[in-house]
Structures are given as structure tokens and as C-alpha cells.
Coordinates of C-alpha atoms in Angstrom, one line a residue:
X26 CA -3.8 28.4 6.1
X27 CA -1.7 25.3 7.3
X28 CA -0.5 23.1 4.2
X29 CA 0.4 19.0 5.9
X30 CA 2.8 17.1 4.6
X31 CA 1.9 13.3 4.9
X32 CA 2.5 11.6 8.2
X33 CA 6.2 10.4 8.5
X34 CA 5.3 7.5 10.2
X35 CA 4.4 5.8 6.9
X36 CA 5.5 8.1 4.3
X37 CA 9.3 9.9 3.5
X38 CA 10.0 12.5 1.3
X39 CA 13.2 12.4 -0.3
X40 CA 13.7 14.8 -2.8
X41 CA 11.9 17.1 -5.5
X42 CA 12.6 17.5 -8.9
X43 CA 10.8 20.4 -11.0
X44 CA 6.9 20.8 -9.3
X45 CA 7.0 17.1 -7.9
X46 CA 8.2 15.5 -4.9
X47 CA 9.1 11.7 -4.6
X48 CA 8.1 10.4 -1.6
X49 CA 9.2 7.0 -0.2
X50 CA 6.8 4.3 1.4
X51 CA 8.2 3.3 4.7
X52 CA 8.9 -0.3 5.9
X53 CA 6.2 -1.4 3.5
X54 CA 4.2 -1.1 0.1
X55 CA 1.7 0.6 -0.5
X56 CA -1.3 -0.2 -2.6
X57 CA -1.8 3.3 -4.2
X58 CA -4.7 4.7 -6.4
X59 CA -3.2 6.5 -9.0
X60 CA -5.6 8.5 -12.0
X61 CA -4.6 7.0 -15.2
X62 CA -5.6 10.8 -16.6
X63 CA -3.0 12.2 -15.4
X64 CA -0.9 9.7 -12.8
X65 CA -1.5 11.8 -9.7
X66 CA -1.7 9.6 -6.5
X67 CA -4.7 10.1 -4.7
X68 CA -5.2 7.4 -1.7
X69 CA -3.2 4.6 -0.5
X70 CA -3.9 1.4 1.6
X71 CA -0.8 -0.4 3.4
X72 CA -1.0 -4.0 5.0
X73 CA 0.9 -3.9 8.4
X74 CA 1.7 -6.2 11.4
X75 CA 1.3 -4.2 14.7
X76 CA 3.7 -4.0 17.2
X77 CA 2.5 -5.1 20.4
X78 CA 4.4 -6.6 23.5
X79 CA 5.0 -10.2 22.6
X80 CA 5.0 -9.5 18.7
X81 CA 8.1 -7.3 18.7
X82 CA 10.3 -5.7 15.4
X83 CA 13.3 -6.0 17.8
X84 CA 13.2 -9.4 18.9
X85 CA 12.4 -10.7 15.3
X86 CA 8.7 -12.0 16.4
X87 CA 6.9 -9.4 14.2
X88 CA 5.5 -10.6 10.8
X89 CA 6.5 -8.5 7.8
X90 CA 4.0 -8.0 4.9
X91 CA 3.3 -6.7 1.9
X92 CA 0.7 -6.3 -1.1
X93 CA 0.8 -8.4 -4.2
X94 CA -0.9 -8.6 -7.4
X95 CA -2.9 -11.3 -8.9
X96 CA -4.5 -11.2 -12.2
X97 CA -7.8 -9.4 -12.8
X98 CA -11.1 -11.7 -12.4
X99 CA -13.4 -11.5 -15.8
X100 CA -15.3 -8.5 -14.9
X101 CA -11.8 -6.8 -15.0
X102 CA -11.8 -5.9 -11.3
X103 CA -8.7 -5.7 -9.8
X104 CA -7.6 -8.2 -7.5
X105 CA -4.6 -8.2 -5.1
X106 CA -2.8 -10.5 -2.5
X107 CA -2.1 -8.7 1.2
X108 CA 0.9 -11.4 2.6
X109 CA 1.8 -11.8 6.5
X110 CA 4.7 -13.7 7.1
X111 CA 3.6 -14.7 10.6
X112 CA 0.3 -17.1 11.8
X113 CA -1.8 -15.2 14.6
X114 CA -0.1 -11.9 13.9
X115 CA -2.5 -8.8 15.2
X116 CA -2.2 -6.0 11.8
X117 CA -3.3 -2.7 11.2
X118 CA -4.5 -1.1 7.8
X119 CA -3.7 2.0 6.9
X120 CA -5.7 4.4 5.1
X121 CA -3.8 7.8 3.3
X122 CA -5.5 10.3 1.4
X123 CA -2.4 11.4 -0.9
X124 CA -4.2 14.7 -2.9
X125 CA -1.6 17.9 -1.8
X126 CA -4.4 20.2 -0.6
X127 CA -5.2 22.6 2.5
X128 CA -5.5 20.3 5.8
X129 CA -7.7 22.9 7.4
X130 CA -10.1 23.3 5.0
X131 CA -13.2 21.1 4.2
X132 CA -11.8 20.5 1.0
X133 CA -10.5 17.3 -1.3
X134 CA -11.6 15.2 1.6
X135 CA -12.3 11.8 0.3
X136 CA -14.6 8.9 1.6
X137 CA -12.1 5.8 2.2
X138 CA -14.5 2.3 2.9
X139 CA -13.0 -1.4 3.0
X140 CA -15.7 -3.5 3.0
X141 CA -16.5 -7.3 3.7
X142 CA -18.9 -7.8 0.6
X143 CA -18.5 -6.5 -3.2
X144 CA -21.7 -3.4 -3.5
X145 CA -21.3 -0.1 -4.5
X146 CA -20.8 2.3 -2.2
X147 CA -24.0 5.1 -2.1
X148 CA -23.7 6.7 1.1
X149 CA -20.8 8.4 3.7
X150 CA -21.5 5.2 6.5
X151 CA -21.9 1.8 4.4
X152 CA -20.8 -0.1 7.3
X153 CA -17.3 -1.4 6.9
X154 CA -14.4 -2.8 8.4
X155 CA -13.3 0.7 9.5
X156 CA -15.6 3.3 11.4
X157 CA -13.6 6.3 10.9
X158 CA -13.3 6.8 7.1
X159 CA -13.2 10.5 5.9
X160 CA -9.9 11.9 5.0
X161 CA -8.5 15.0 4.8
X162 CA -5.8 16.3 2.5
X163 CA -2.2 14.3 3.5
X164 CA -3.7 12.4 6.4
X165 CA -3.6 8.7 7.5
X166 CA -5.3 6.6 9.6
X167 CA -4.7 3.5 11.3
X168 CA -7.4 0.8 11.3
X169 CA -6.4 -1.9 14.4
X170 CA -10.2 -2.6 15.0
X171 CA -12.9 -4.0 12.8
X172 CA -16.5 -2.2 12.9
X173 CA -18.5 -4.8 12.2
X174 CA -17.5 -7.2 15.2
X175 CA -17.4 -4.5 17.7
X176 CA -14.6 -2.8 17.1
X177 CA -12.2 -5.8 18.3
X178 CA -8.6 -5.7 17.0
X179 CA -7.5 -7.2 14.1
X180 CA -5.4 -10.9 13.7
X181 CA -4.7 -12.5 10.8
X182 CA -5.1 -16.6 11.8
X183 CA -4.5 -19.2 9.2
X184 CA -7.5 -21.5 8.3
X185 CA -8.1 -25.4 8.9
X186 CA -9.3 -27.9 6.5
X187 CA -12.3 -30.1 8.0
X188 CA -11.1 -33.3 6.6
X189 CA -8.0 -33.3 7.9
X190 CA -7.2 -30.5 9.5
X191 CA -4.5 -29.2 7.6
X192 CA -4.1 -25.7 6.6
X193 CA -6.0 -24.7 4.2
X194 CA -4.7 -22.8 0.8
X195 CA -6.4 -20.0 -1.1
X196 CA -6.3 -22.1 -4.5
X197 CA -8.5 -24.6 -2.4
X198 CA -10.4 -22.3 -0.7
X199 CA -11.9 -20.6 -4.0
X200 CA -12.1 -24.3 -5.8
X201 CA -14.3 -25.5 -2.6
X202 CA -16.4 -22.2 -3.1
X203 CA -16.6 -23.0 -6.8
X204 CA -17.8 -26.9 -6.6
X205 CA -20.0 -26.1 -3.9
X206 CA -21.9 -22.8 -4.6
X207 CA -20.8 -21.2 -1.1
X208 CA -18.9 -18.5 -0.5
X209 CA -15.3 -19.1 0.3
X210 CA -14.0 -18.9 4.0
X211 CA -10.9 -16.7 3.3
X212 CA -11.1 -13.2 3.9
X213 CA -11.3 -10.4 0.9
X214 CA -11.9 -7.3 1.4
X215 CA -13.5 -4.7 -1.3
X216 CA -12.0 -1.0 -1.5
X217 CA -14.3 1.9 -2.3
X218 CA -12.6 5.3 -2.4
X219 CA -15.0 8.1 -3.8
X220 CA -14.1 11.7 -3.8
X221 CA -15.6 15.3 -1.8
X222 CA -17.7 16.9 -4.2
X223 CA -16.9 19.7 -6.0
X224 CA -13.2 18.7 -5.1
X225 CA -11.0 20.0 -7.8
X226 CA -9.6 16.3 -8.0
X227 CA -13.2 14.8 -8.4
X228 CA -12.9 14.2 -12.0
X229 CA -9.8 12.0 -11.9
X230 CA -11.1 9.5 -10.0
X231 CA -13.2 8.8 -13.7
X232 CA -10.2 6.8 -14.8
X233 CA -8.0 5.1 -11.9
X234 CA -5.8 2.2 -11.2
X235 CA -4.4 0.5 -8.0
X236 CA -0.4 -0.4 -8.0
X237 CA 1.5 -1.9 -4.7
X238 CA 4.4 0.2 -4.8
X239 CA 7.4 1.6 -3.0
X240 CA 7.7 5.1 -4.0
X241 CA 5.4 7.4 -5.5
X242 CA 5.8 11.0 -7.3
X243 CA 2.9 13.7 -6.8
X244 CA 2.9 17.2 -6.8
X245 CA 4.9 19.4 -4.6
X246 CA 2.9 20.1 -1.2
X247 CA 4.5 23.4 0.6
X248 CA 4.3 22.9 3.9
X249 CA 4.1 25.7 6.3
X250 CA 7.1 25.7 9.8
X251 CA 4.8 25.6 12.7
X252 CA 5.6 24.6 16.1
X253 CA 4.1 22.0 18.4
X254 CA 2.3 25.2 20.1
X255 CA 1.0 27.1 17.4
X256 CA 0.2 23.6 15.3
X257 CA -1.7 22.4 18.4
X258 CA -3.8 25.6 19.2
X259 CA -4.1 26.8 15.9
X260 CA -6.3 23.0 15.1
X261 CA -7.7 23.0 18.0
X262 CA -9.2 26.3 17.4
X263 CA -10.3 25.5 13.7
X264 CA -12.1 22.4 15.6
X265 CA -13.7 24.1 18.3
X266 CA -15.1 26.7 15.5
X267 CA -16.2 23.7 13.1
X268 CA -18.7 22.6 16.2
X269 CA -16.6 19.4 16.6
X270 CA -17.8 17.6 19.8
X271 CA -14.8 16.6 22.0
X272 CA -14.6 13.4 23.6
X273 CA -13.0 11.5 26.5
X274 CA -9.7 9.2 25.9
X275 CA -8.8 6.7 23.6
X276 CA -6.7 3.6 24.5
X277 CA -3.9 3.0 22.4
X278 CA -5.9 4.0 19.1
X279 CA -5.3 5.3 15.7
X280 CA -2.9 7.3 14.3
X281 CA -2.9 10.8 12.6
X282 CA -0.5 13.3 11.9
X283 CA -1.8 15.9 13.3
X284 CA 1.6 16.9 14.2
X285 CA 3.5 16.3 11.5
X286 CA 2.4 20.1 9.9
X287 CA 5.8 20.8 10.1
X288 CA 9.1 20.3 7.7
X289 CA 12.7 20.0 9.6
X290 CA 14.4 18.0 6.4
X291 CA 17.7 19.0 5.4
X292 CA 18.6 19.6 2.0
X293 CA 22.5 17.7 1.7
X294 CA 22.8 17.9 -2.2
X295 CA 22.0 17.5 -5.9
X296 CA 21.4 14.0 -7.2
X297 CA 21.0 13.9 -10.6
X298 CA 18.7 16.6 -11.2
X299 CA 16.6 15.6 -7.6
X300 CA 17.0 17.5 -4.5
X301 CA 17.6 15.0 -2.2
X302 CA 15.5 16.4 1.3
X303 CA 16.6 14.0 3.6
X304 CA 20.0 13.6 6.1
X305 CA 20.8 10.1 6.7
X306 CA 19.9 9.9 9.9
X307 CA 16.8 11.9 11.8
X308 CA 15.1 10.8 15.2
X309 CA 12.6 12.6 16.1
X310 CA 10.7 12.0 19.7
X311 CA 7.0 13.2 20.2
X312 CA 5.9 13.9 23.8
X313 CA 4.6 11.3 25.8
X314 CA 1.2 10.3 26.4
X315 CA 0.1 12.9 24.2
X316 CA -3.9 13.6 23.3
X317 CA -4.9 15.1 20.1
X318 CA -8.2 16.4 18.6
X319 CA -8.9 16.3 15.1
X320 CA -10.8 17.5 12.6
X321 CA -12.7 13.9 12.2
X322 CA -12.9 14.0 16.1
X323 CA -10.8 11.2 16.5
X324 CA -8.7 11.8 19.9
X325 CA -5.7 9.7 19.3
X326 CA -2.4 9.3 21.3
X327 CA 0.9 9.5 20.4
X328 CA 4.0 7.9 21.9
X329 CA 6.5 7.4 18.7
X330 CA 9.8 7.7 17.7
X331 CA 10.6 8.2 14.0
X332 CA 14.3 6.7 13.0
X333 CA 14.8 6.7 9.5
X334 CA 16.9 3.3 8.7
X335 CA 19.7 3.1 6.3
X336 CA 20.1 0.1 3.6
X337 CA 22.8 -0.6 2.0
X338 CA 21.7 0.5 -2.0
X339 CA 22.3 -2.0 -5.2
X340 CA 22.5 -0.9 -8.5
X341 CA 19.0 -2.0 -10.2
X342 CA 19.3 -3.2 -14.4
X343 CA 16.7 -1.8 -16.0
X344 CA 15.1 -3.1 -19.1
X345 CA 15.3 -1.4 -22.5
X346 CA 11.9 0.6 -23.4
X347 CA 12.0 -0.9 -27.0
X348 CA 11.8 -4.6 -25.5
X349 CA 8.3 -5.8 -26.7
X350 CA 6.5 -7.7 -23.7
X351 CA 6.0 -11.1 -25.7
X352 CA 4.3 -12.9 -22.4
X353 CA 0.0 -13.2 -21.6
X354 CA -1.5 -13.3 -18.8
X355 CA -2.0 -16.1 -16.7
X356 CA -4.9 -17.0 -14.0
X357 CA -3.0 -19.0 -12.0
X358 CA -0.4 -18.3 -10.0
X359 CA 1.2 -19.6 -7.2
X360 CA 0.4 -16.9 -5.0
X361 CA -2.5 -19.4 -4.6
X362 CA -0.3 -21.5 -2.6
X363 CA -0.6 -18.8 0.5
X364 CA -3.0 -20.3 3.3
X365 CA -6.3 -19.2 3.2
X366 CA -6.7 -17.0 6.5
X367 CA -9.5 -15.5 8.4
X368 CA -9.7 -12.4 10.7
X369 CA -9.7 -13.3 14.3
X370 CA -10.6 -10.7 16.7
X371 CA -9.1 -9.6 19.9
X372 CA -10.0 -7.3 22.6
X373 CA -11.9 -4.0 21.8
X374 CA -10.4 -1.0 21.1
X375 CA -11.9 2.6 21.7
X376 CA -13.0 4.3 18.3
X377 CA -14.7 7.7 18.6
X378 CA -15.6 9.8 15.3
X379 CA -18.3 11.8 14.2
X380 CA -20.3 13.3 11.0
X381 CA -18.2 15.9 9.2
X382 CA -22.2 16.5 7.3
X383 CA -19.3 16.5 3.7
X384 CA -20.7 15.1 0.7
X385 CA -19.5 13.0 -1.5
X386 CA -19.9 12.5 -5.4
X387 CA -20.8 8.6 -5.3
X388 CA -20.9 8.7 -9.3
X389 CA -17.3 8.7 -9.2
X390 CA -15.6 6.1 -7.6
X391 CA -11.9 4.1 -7.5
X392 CA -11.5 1.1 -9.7
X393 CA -13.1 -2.0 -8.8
X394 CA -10.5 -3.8 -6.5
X395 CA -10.7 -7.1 -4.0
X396 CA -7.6 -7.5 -1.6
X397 CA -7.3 -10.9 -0.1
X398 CA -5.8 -11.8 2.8
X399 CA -3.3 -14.6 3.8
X400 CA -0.3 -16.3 5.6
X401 CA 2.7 -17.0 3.6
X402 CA 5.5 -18.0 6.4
X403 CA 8.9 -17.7 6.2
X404 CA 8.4 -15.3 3.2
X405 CA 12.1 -13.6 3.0
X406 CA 12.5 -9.6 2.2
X407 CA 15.1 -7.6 -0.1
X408 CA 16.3 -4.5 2.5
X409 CA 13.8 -1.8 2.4
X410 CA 15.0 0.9 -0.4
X411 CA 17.4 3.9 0.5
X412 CA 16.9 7.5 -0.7
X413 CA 19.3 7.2 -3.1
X414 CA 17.7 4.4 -4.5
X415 CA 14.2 5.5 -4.1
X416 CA 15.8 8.9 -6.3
X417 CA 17.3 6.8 -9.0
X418 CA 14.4 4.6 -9.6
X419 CA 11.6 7.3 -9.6
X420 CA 13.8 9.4 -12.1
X421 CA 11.8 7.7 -15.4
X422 CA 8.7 8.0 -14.2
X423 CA 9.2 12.3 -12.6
X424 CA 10.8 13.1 -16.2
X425 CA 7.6 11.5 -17.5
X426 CA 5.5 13.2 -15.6
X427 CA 6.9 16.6 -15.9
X428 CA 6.6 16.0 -19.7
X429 CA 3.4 15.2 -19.9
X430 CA 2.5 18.4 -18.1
X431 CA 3.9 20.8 -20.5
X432 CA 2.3 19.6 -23.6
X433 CA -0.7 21.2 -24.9
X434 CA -1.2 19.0 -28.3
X435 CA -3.9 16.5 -27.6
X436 CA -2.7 14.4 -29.9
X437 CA 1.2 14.1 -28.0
X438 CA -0.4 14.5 -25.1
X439 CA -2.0 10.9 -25.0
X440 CA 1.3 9.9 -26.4
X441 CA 2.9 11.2 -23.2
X442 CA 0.5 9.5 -21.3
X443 CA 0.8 6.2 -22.5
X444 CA 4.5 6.1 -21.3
X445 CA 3.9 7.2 -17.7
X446 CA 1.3 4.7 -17.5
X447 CA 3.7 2.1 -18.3
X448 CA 5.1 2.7 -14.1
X449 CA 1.8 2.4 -12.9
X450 CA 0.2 -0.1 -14.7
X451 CA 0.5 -3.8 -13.7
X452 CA -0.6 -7.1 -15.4
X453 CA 0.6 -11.2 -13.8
X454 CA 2.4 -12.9 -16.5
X455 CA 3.3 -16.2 -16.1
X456 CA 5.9 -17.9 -19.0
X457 CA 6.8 -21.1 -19.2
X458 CA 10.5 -20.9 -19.9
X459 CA 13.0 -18.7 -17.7
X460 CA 13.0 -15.0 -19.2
X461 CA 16.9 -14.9 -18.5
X462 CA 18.2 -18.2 -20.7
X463 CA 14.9 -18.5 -22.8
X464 CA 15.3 -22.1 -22.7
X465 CA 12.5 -24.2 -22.9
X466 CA 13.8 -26.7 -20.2
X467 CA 14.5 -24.1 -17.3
X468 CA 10.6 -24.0 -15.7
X469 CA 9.8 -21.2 -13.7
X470 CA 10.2 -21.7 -10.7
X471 CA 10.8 -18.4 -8.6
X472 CA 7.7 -16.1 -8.1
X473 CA 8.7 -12.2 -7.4
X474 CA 7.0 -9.8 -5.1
X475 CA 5.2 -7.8 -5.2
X476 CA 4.4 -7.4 -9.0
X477 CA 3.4 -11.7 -8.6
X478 CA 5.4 -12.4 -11.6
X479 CA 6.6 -16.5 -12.0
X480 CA 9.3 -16.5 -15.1
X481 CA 12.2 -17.0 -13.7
X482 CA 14.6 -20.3 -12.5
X483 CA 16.0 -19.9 -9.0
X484 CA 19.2 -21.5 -10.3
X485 CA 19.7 -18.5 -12.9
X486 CA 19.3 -15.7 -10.1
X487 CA 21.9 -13.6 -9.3
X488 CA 22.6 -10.6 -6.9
X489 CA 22.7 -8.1 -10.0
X490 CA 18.6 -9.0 -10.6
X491 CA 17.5 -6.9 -8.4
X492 CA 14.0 -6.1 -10.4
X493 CA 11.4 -8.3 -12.2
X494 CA 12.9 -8.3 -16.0
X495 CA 9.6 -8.5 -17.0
X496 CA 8.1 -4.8 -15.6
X497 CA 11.4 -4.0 -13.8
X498 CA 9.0 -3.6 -10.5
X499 CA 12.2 -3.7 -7.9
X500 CA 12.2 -7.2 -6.4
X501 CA 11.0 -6.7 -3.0
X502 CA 11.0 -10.3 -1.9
X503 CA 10.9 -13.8 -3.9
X504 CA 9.4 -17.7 -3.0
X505 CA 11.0 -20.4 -4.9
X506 CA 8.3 -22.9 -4.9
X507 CA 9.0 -27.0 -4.5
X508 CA 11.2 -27.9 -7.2
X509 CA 10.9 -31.6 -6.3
X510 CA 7.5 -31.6 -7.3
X511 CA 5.5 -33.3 -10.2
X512 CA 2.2 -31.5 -9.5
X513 CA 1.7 -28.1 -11.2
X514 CA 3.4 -25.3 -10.0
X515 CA -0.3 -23.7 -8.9
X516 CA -0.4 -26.8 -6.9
X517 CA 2.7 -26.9 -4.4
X518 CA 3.1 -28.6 -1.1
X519 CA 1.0 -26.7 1.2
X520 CA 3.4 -25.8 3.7
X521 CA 6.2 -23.7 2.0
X522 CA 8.1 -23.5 5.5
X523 CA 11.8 -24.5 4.4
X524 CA 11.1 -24.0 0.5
X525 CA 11.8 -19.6 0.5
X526 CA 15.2 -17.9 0.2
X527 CA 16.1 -14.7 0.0
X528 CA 18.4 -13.3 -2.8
X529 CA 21.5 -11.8 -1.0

């Protein structure tokens, strides 16, 4: 029986308090499916720019991104915001299933489809954007290549107006759509994630929510200490035995983490009631050129070194929990003001899969949920959190958590719940006075990512704001929009080159 831990590649662990386990989204947020029954995690979807030869992390000509919300449409589907700081950038999406069960079992598998049109999902191969899409327990895959054109790589290009030819926004986009009756020419995608039946975890997905976040808390996973040896043969074995076909090579494909069954962490202390699992520095390098079989039948290479980054960590206010949220929601915000972008592809990569003949309960199915897509340059980032950080922030919602699960009165039991769903739970609100002076002349004019929030003067920042004083989501990155102008905020200059700062 081999027990995964999620791929490190995406995903840290650092620390456990109690049952649970905090784990830390690397180098960006995730949007995360979370059961509002009983807040467990149980699939995840992260926005990322690829790294490729001429669009390079090193020499600063790799887009950053991230996931932001926008207010839900009238229907209350959820609808979200995936930014790329860079025109023409090639991305990947990446696909987690987050329940802690056996990997080597066909077991809590869940069904993960990202489609191009809003239907409901009634069968394992609908025909998405990505090919491969059955998960098992802890494991991620990388999506570089759309289906439905062939399998060409992904790249995120900004659109053109036909008037004029200048770049085109998403608030125009969706007005054009709206005056005209046809469908818009930005890209939105529609997520589906249905569960394995008889999956112990089937009946939470009944009630679930999508948050972009940073962090998440789940149940602790023990993971067994194999070796690259008996890891490698002992999978390929369970394969061979499932009557998994084998097939040829893959170039440069998707990742898994098939390797990653292992756990090396060292335990360096106490903080605050956490056991903190990481050192400060590990680098870990996987052999070369090496080919992997797994239980989807997706032969994958691997050619990766894992260096866990140090930021320097700022003390984060945090709002009182008597502070009554006096502020409604708003449809429009300047999020809007990204250019509407379309997905270009590139040359065609190699997917191989397979039927795993599981089947899934298609009556029970994520939340409704439309992630658009779209260029925002020059878009500046906070530092990416530390483990210290990541440990001090996630202590509310793991004491929340761990109370909830040792009350038996219904009764309290719903009162518990209502205060852990207060973390994962996000509604846009927009004000029209600055939340920090409450002064009717200082506008809005700051919006903050990635909770999409617009209630805050630049002017009345400071480095001590380091979270959104309206949820207290941690500031991840922030666009002050065109002071100068006399047009509605939703209705800024086009090109917000120039017009972004980052709060140092």
C-alpha cells in the first residue's frame, strides 16, 4: 500500500498541526474546490506560464499569473479571472486531485474536465481542452496542449479590435456580445469536476465552492519512505497487473509525480502549536531524461530541479471577527479592464492515455464555475509567502477546522461551520469611499489580487497593509487604475502599461 503525498513541484507541505497538514501553493494560486460540508479540499486548478527557451524565469521574460475572482453571474455560477502578465506567453494548466487517499488503488479517483462551452458533464470523455483527465488520489497533471485543436500547445495572445485595431478589453468584449447576440471572442473556460463512485468523498462534492488561494489545510496524508527503486518497480508492477498498455515516448509532456511517493522533510521546530516540516533550503535533482509509466498510462519525462525559495516574511493585520462587512456586491469591476485574449496554438505535443473503464457519479458534480482568460501587462507581485508565513496565516482557519471535527451537537456543529466557511468563502465588493479613512472623497482606486476587491486609495497604502481589509485575503499583487481619468473606474484607458505599482 503506497500513500503520495502531492507533487512538490506545485505543492509544499509545511507543517501539521493536530490530524491536518498545511500545505503551501508554490509560485502561484490555486483555484481550489473546497466542500462547504466540511472544508476539505478536493481538486485544484493553477494558471501558469511555461518555461520554455526564449520565455525564461531567469532572464525575467516569463509572464507571472495568477487566478482572480469576479462576482457571480445571475444564475449564481461562479466566475473567475486567470491573469498573464505577458502578451504571446505559452501556459500550462494544472489539474490536482487534493483527496488524501491510497495512490495505488482505484479509489477517490475523480473526473477533472475544462471545457470550451457551459453543458453538464454526463460521461468520462466529453471532449475538452485536456485529454487526459482522471485523477488519482494526490496527483497532478499538466495540461500544455489543447485537445480540441489537435493537441497544439497552449499561448495566451491578446485580442484586436476590428475598427481600429486596438486591443481589445474583456468589458468590451462581453458588451459587443451583449448588443449583438454573438458569443464573445475572449476565451472562458467551464470546470466540471465530478467524483469516483462509491468514493468515500462522493457525497461532499453535494455542496462545494471554488477559492484562489495560497495555502490550503486538509487532512494529514502518511506517506510511506520508498526509494526511486522500489517506488519505480513497485508502480510499474501494479500497472502491468491493471492490463495498462505501455506506449512509446513522449516529447517534453505532462507532469506527474509519480516519484514524489517519498517524504525527506525535516522537522526544525515548534511554531505556535504547528510542526513546521520544512528546512529552509532543499534541492532536490531527479535523474535525467527519465521515462515513467502511470497508472493513467501517461509516459511522461522528468528533468526537474526542486529549490524551495525564501521570502523575506511581513507581519499581516488581521481584521477583527466582530467587524460587520457593511459593503454589497458589485458587477463591475475593473478587472474588466484586462484585454480580452484568445488561445493561440503552437506546435503539437505527444499525449498518450487510456480508459481506466472507472465510473463516475455524474449526479454529483463541483459548483458551477467559468474561468476567463486574459492579459493584464506589467501586473506587479507581493514576494511569494514563506513557511512561516504560510503557518501563521493558516492558524485561524486549522483551529477551526479541528473544532468543527470534535463536535457532535448538530446544532453547534453548523455553528462551527459557519466560521470556517468565512476562509473559504469569497464575494467582489466594491465601495465607493476608501475602507482605511472612510472618507467620501478618497475614490477607490487600487484593485487587490487575487480576492478582486476595489476599496482602497493608492495614496493611503502602506507597507503594513499587507491583506485586503475587507476579507483579509493576503495581498498578492495590486493595479492602481488611471487616476487622471473622468470615465468610470470600469472604464479605464485600455493600456494599463505604466499605470501598476507594486507595494514594497
Amino acid at each position: 500500500m503506497i500513500f503520495k503525498g502531492l507533487n512538490k513541484l506545485y505543492f509544499s507541505k509545511v507543517g501539521t498541526k493536530d490530524s491536518y497538514e498545511i500545505i503551501k501553493c508554490k509560485e502561484t494560486p490555486h483555484l481550489i474546490l473546497f466542500s462547504r460540508l466540511n472544508g476539505i479540499p478536493l481538486a485544484s486548478i493553477s494558471l501558469r506560464s511555461q518555461e520554455t527557451l526564449y520565455q525564461s524565469k531567469i532572464n525575467g521574460t516569463r509572464g507571472k499569473s495568477l487566478i482572480s475572482h469576479l462576482p457571480s453571474d445571475k444564475e449564481g455560477r461562479q466566475r473567475v479571472q486567470g491573469l498573464i502578465d505577458q502578451n504571446n506567453q505559452k501556459f500550462e494548466l494544472v489539474i490536482s486531485n487534493l483527496l488524501p487517499g491510497n495512490y495505488n488503488e482505484k479509489k477517490d479517483y475523480i473526473n477533472f474536465n475544462i471545457l470550451k462551452t457551459n453543458e453538464k458533464v454526463t460521461e468520462t470523455n466529453p471532449g475538452g481542452v485536456n485529454q487526459v483527465n482522471e485523477l488519482r488520489p494526490n496527483e497532478s497533471y499538466s495540461i500544455k496542449s489543447d485537445y480540441t485543436e489537435g493537441n497544439k500547445c497552449l499561448i495566451l495572445s491578446s485580442l484586436n479590435k476590428e475598427d481600429d485595431g486596438m486591443e481589445l478589453t474583456i468589458k468590451e468584449d462581453e458588451e459587443q456580445a451583449k448588443h449583438t447576440g454573438k458569443s464573445t471572442k475572449g476565451t472562458y473556460l467551464y470546470l466540471s469536476v465530478v467524483p469516483q463512485i462509491g468514493s468515500k468523498y462522493a457525497g461532499l462534492f453535494e455542496d462545494t465552492i471554488w477559492k484562489s488561494c495560497e495555502y490550503f489545510v486538509r487532512k494529514e496524508v502518511h506517506i510511506s519512505n520508498n526509494d526511486f527503486t522500489s517506488s519505480y518497480f513497485k508502480t510499474l508492477c501494479n500497472n502491468m497487473n491493471n492490463n495498462h498498455h505501455l506506449e512509446g515516448q513522449v516529447y517534453n509532456e505532462e507532469i506527474l509525480n509519480d516519484y514524489d511517493d517519498f517524504d525527506d522533510f525535516d522537522d526544525f521546530g515548534d511554531f505556535g502549536g504547528f510542526n513546521n516540516v520544512n528546512s529552509k533550503k532543499e534541492t532536490f535533482p531527479l535523474p535525467k531524461n527519465t521515462t515513467f509509466f502511470t497508472n493513467s498510462n501517461i509516459n511522461l519525462k522528468r528533468n526537474n530541479t526542486f529549490t524551495k525559495a525564501n521570502n523575506e516574511f511581513r507581519s499581516l493585520p488581521v481584521m477583527p471577527n466582530n467587524v460587520v462587512n457593511p459593503f454589497k456586491a458589485n458587477s463591475d469591476q475593473d478587472i474588466y479592464n484586462s484585454k480580452a485574449s484568445k488561445i493561440k496554438h503552437g506546435e503539437v505535443i505527444k499525449v498518450n492515455s487510456c480508459e481506466t473503464n472507472i465510473m463516475y457519479d455524474f449526479n454529483k458534480f463541483s459548483h458551477p464555475i467559468v474561468m476567463g482568460l486574459s492579459v493584464m501587462e506589467n501586473l506587479k507581485f507581493n514576494p511569494e509567502l514563506n513557511d512561516k508565513a504560510v503557518l501563521e496565516l493558516s492558524k485561524p482557519l486549522v483551529d477551526s477546522l479541528i473544532s468543527f471535527s470534535q463536535v457532535e451537537d448538530e446544532l453547534e456543529k453548523q455553528e462551527k461551520r459557519k466560521h470556517f466557511l468565512s476562509f473559504i468563502e469569497n464575494e467582489v465588493y466594491d465601495q465607493n469611499m476608501c475602507v482605511l479613512t472612510m472618507d467620501e472623497d478618497d475614490k477607490p482606486d487600487t484593485i487587490l489580487y487575487t480576492c478582486g476587491h476595489k476599496c482602497i486609495k493608492y495614496e493611503n497604502l502602506s507597507k503594513d497593509l499587507n491583506n485586503c481589509p475587507i476579507c483579509r485575503t493576503r495581498i498578492l499583487a495590486y493595479l492602481r487604475v488611471n487616476k487622471d481619468t473622468e470615465e468610470d473606474l470600469s472604464y479605464v484607458a485600455k493600456d494599463v502599461k505604466g499605470k501598476t505599482e507594486i507595494l514594497c
